[in-house]
Amino acid sequence: DATCHTNKIVHALTAEGYNARAIGYGSASDDQLLGADDGGEQLAEQLGTNVRTLKQSLSAVAEFKGDMYGHKAVVGVVRLMQVDDAAPVIEAHLQGLQPGVAYNLSVRSSGDSTNGVASAGAVYSKGGAVASGVVADDAGHLDVPPVRGDDAMRTWDVIGRSFCVARSDDESDGVVAVLARSAAVGDNTAKRVCQCDGTVIWESTPDDFKPGINFA
């Protein structure tokens, strides 16, 4: 277990000469969250879904991919992990922001990113205000280490909605990305890429979204 940002853990390993990828986030066991007795059937019924879909909805990710995808200069990843039956754990790693500027991070009520913030709707009513007034560093980077979200929020409720990164003093210039289902611990082990450098597990990093990167 660790409480620091996922990227710092990966960096510590790569700094020692290892190839490292995080292959999932959250609890390695569903029992605490879904219920050891019925495997989550009761919770799934309450939510109007099935156990398979529920287990696929325990982790979500919003990927910001730069100007080519309508995200201006912003590149990075925001993750939400439902690690127990309480509020989700949220972390973010973003770059391409304006140095020294304060930003608000929030889940929006809609997943419509057609017109950016304007079409994404208001801040989600069940704990959508994730962080306020967080300041980008001198390089335009912004790291939010794992923190608990609002008690009213659950990961399965926000999948399909959008995540917004906007200046605290001018929301109209913000960017949004849709929150999609993501792999939990152990779910990504079958996804592999080129093994030429020993890194066989795919997991996105901000550099993966920069134009001109050759993955061949």
Coordinates of C-alpha atoms in Angstrom, one line a residue:
D1 CA 0.0 0.0 0.0
A2 CA 1.1 3.6 -0.7
T3 CA -0.3 7.1 -0.2
C4 CA 1.9 9.0 -2.6
H5 CA 1.0 9.7 -6.3
T6 CA 1.1 6.7 -8.6
N7 CA 3.5 8.5 -10.9
K8 CA 6.0 8.9 -8.1
I9 CA 6.0 5.2 -7.5
V10 CA 6.6 4.5 -11.2
H11 CA 9.3 7.1 -11.3
A12 CA 11.1 5.7 -8.3
L13 CA 11.2 2.3 -10.0
T14 CA 12.4 3.6 -13.4
A15 CA 15.0 5.7 -11.6
E16 CA 16.6 2.5 -10.4
G17 CA 16.8 1.2 -14.0
Y18 CA 13.6 -0.9 -14.1
N19 CA 10.8 -0.7 -16.7
A20 CA 7.6 0.0 -14.9
R21 CA 3.9 0.4 -15.7
A22 CA 1.0 0.7 -13.2
I23 CA -1.5 -1.9 -14.4
G24 CA -4.6 -1.0 -12.4
Y25 CA -5.7 1.0 -9.4
G26 CA -7.8 0.3 -6.3
S27 CA -8.4 -2.7 -4.2
A28 CA -7.1 -6.1 -5.3
S29 CA -10.3 -7.7 -3.8
D30 CA -13.9 -6.9 -4.6
D31 CA -15.1 -8.5 -1.4
Q32 CA -14.9 -5.4 0.8
L33 CA -16.8 -3.3 -1.7
L34 CA -19.2 -5.6 -3.3
G35 CA -20.0 -7.9 -0.4
A36 CA -18.3 -11.2 0.4
D37 CA -21.6 -13.0 0.8
D38 CA -23.4 -12.4 -2.5
G39 CA -20.5 -11.2 -4.7
G40 CA -22.2 -7.9 -5.3
E41 CA -25.5 -9.1 -6.5
Q42 CA -27.5 -7.0 -4.0
L43 CA -25.7 -3.8 -4.8
A44 CA -26.0 -4.5 -8.5
E45 CA -29.7 -5.0 -8.2
Q46 CA -30.0 -1.7 -6.3
L47 CA -28.2 0.1 -9.1
G48 CA -30.3 -1.5 -11.8
T49 CA -27.3 -3.4 -13.3
N50 CA -25.6 -6.7 -13.1
V51 CA -22.5 -7.9 -11.2
R52 CA -20.3 -8.0 -14.3
T53 CA -21.0 -4.4 -15.3
L54 CA -20.7 -3.3 -11.6
K55 CA -17.2 -4.8 -11.3
Q56 CA -16.2 -3.0 -14.5
S57 CA -17.3 0.3 -13.0
L58 CA -15.0 0.4 -10.0
S59 CA -12.4 2.6 -11.7
A60 CA -12.7 5.5 -14.1
V61 CA -10.2 7.6 -16.1
A62 CA -10.4 10.9 -18.0
E63 CA -7.6 11.4 -20.5
F64 CA -6.5 14.8 -21.7
K65 CA -4.7 14.5 -25.0
G66 CA -3.8 18.0 -26.1
D67 CA -4.9 20.2 -28.9
M68 CA -5.6 17.4 -31.4
Y69 CA -8.4 16.3 -29.2
G70 CA -9.8 19.7 -28.2
H71 CA -7.9 19.8 -24.9
K72 CA -5.7 22.8 -26.0
A73 CA -2.2 22.3 -24.4
V74 CA -3.5 20.1 -21.6
V75 CA -2.2 16.6 -21.5
G76 CA -2.6 14.1 -18.6
V77 CA -4.8 11.7 -16.7
V78 CA -7.3 11.9 -13.9
R79 CA -8.2 8.7 -12.2
L80 CA -11.1 7.7 -9.8
M81 CA -10.9 4.4 -7.9
Q82 CA -13.7 2.9 -5.8
V83 CA -11.5 1.1 -3.2
D84 CA -14.3 0.5 -0.7
D85 CA -17.9 1.4 -0.1
A86 CA -17.1 5.0 0.8
A87 CA -16.0 7.9 -1.4
P88 CA -13.7 7.1 -4.3
V89 CA -10.0 7.9 -4.3
I90 CA -9.1 10.6 -6.9
E91 CA -5.7 11.5 -8.3
A92 CA -4.5 13.6 -11.2
H93 CA -1.4 14.2 -13.2
L94 CA -1.6 17.1 -15.7
Q95 CA 0.7 19.2 -17.8
G96 CA 0.4 22.0 -20.3
L97 CA -1.3 24.3 -17.8
Q98 CA -0.4 28.0 -17.3
P99 CA 2.5 28.2 -14.7
G100 CA 1.5 29.7 -11.4
V101 CA -2.2 29.8 -12.2
A102 CA -4.9 28.4 -9.9
Y103 CA -7.3 25.7 -11.3
N104 CA -10.5 24.1 -10.3
L105 CA -11.0 20.4 -11.0
S106 CA -14.6 19.0 -11.1
V107 CA -16.9 16.3 -12.4
R108 CA -19.6 17.7 -14.7
S109 CA -23.2 16.5 -14.9
S110 CA -23.0 15.8 -18.7
G111 CA -20.6 13.8 -20.8
D112 CA -21.1 16.1 -23.8
S113 CA -17.7 17.6 -24.6
T114 CA -18.7 18.9 -28.0
N115 CA -18.3 22.6 -26.9
G116 CA -16.0 22.1 -24.0
V117 CA -17.1 23.4 -20.6
A118 CA -20.2 25.1 -22.2
S119 CA -21.7 21.7 -23.1
A120 CA -20.5 19.7 -20.1
G121 CA -23.1 21.1 -17.8
A122 CA -22.9 22.2 -14.2
V123 CA -20.7 20.7 -11.5
Y124 CA -22.1 17.3 -10.7
S125 CA -24.4 17.7 -7.7
K126 CA -23.1 14.6 -5.8
G127 CA -19.7 15.8 -4.8
G128 CA -18.5 17.0 -8.2
A129 CA -16.2 19.7 -6.9
V130 CA -13.0 17.7 -6.6
A131 CA -10.4 20.4 -5.9
S132 CA -10.4 24.2 -5.9
G133 CA -7.6 26.7 -6.3
V134 CA -4.8 24.1 -6.9
V135 CA -1.8 25.9 -8.5
A136 CA 0.2 24.7 -11.5
D137 CA 4.0 24.7 -10.9
D138 CA 6.6 26.7 -12.8
A139 CA 6.6 24.1 -15.6
G140 CA 2.8 24.1 -16.0
H141 CA 2.5 20.7 -14.2
L142 CA -0.2 19.9 -11.7
D143 CA -0.2 16.8 -9.5
V144 CA -3.0 15.9 -7.2
P145 CA -1.9 13.0 -5.0
P146 CA -4.6 10.4 -4.0
V147 CA -7.3 12.1 -2.0
R148 CA -10.8 11.0 -1.0
G149 CA -13.6 12.5 -3.0
D150 CA -16.9 13.7 -1.5
D151 CA -19.0 11.2 0.5
A152 CA -21.9 11.6 -1.9
M153 CA -19.9 10.4 -5.0
R154 CA -19.4 6.9 -6.3
T155 CA -17.3 6.0 -9.3
W156 CA -20.1 4.1 -11.1
D157 CA -22.3 7.2 -10.9
V158 CA -19.8 9.4 -12.8
I159 CA -18.7 7.1 -15.6
G160 CA -20.0 8.7 -18.8
R161 CA -20.0 12.2 -17.3
S162 CA -17.0 14.6 -18.0
F163 CA -14.1 15.9 -15.9
C164 CA -13.3 19.6 -16.2
V165 CA -10.0 21.4 -15.6
A166 CA -10.5 25.2 -15.6
R167 CA -8.9 28.3 -14.3
S168 CA -10.3 29.3 -11.0
D169 CA -10.9 32.9 -12.3
D170 CA -12.2 32.0 -15.8
E171 CA -14.1 28.7 -16.3
S172 CA -14.9 29.5 -19.9
D173 CA -11.3 28.7 -21.0
G174 CA -11.4 25.2 -19.4
V175 CA -11.1 21.8 -21.0
V176 CA -13.2 18.6 -20.4
A177 CA -12.7 14.9 -21.0
V178 CA -15.2 12.1 -20.7
L179 CA -14.8 9.8 -17.7
A180 CA -14.6 6.2 -19.0
R181 CA -14.3 2.8 -17.4
S182 CA -10.7 1.9 -16.5
A183 CA -8.9 -1.2 -15.4
A184 CA -8.8 -2.1 -11.7
V185 CA -5.9 -4.0 -10.1
G186 CA -5.0 -7.1 -12.2
D187 CA -7.4 -6.3 -15.0
N188 CA -4.8 -5.1 -17.4
T189 CA -2.4 -8.0 -17.4
A190 CA -3.6 -9.4 -20.8
K191 CA -2.9 -6.1 -22.6
R192 CA 0.6 -6.1 -24.1
V193 CA 2.7 -4.0 -26.5
C194 CA 6.1 -4.4 -28.1
Q195 CA 8.3 -6.5 -25.9
C196 CA 11.6 -5.2 -27.4
D197 CA 12.5 -3.1 -24.3
G198 CA 10.9 -5.4 -21.7
T199 CA 7.9 -3.2 -21.0
V200 CA 5.0 -5.4 -21.9
I201 CA 2.1 -3.9 -20.0
W202 CA 0.3 -0.9 -21.6
E203 CA -0.6 2.0 -19.5
S204 CA -1.0 5.5 -20.8
T205 CA 1.3 8.4 -19.8
P206 CA 1.1 12.0 -20.8
D207 CA 3.8 11.5 -23.4
D208 CA 1.8 8.8 -25.1
F209 CA -0.7 11.5 -26.3
K210 CA 1.8 13.9 -27.9
P211 CA 1.6 14.2 -31.7
G212 CA 4.5 12.6 -33.6
I213 CA 5.1 9.7 -31.2
N214 CA 5.8 6.5 -33.2
F215 CA 4.5 3.3 -31.5
A216 CA 5.8 0.9 -34.1

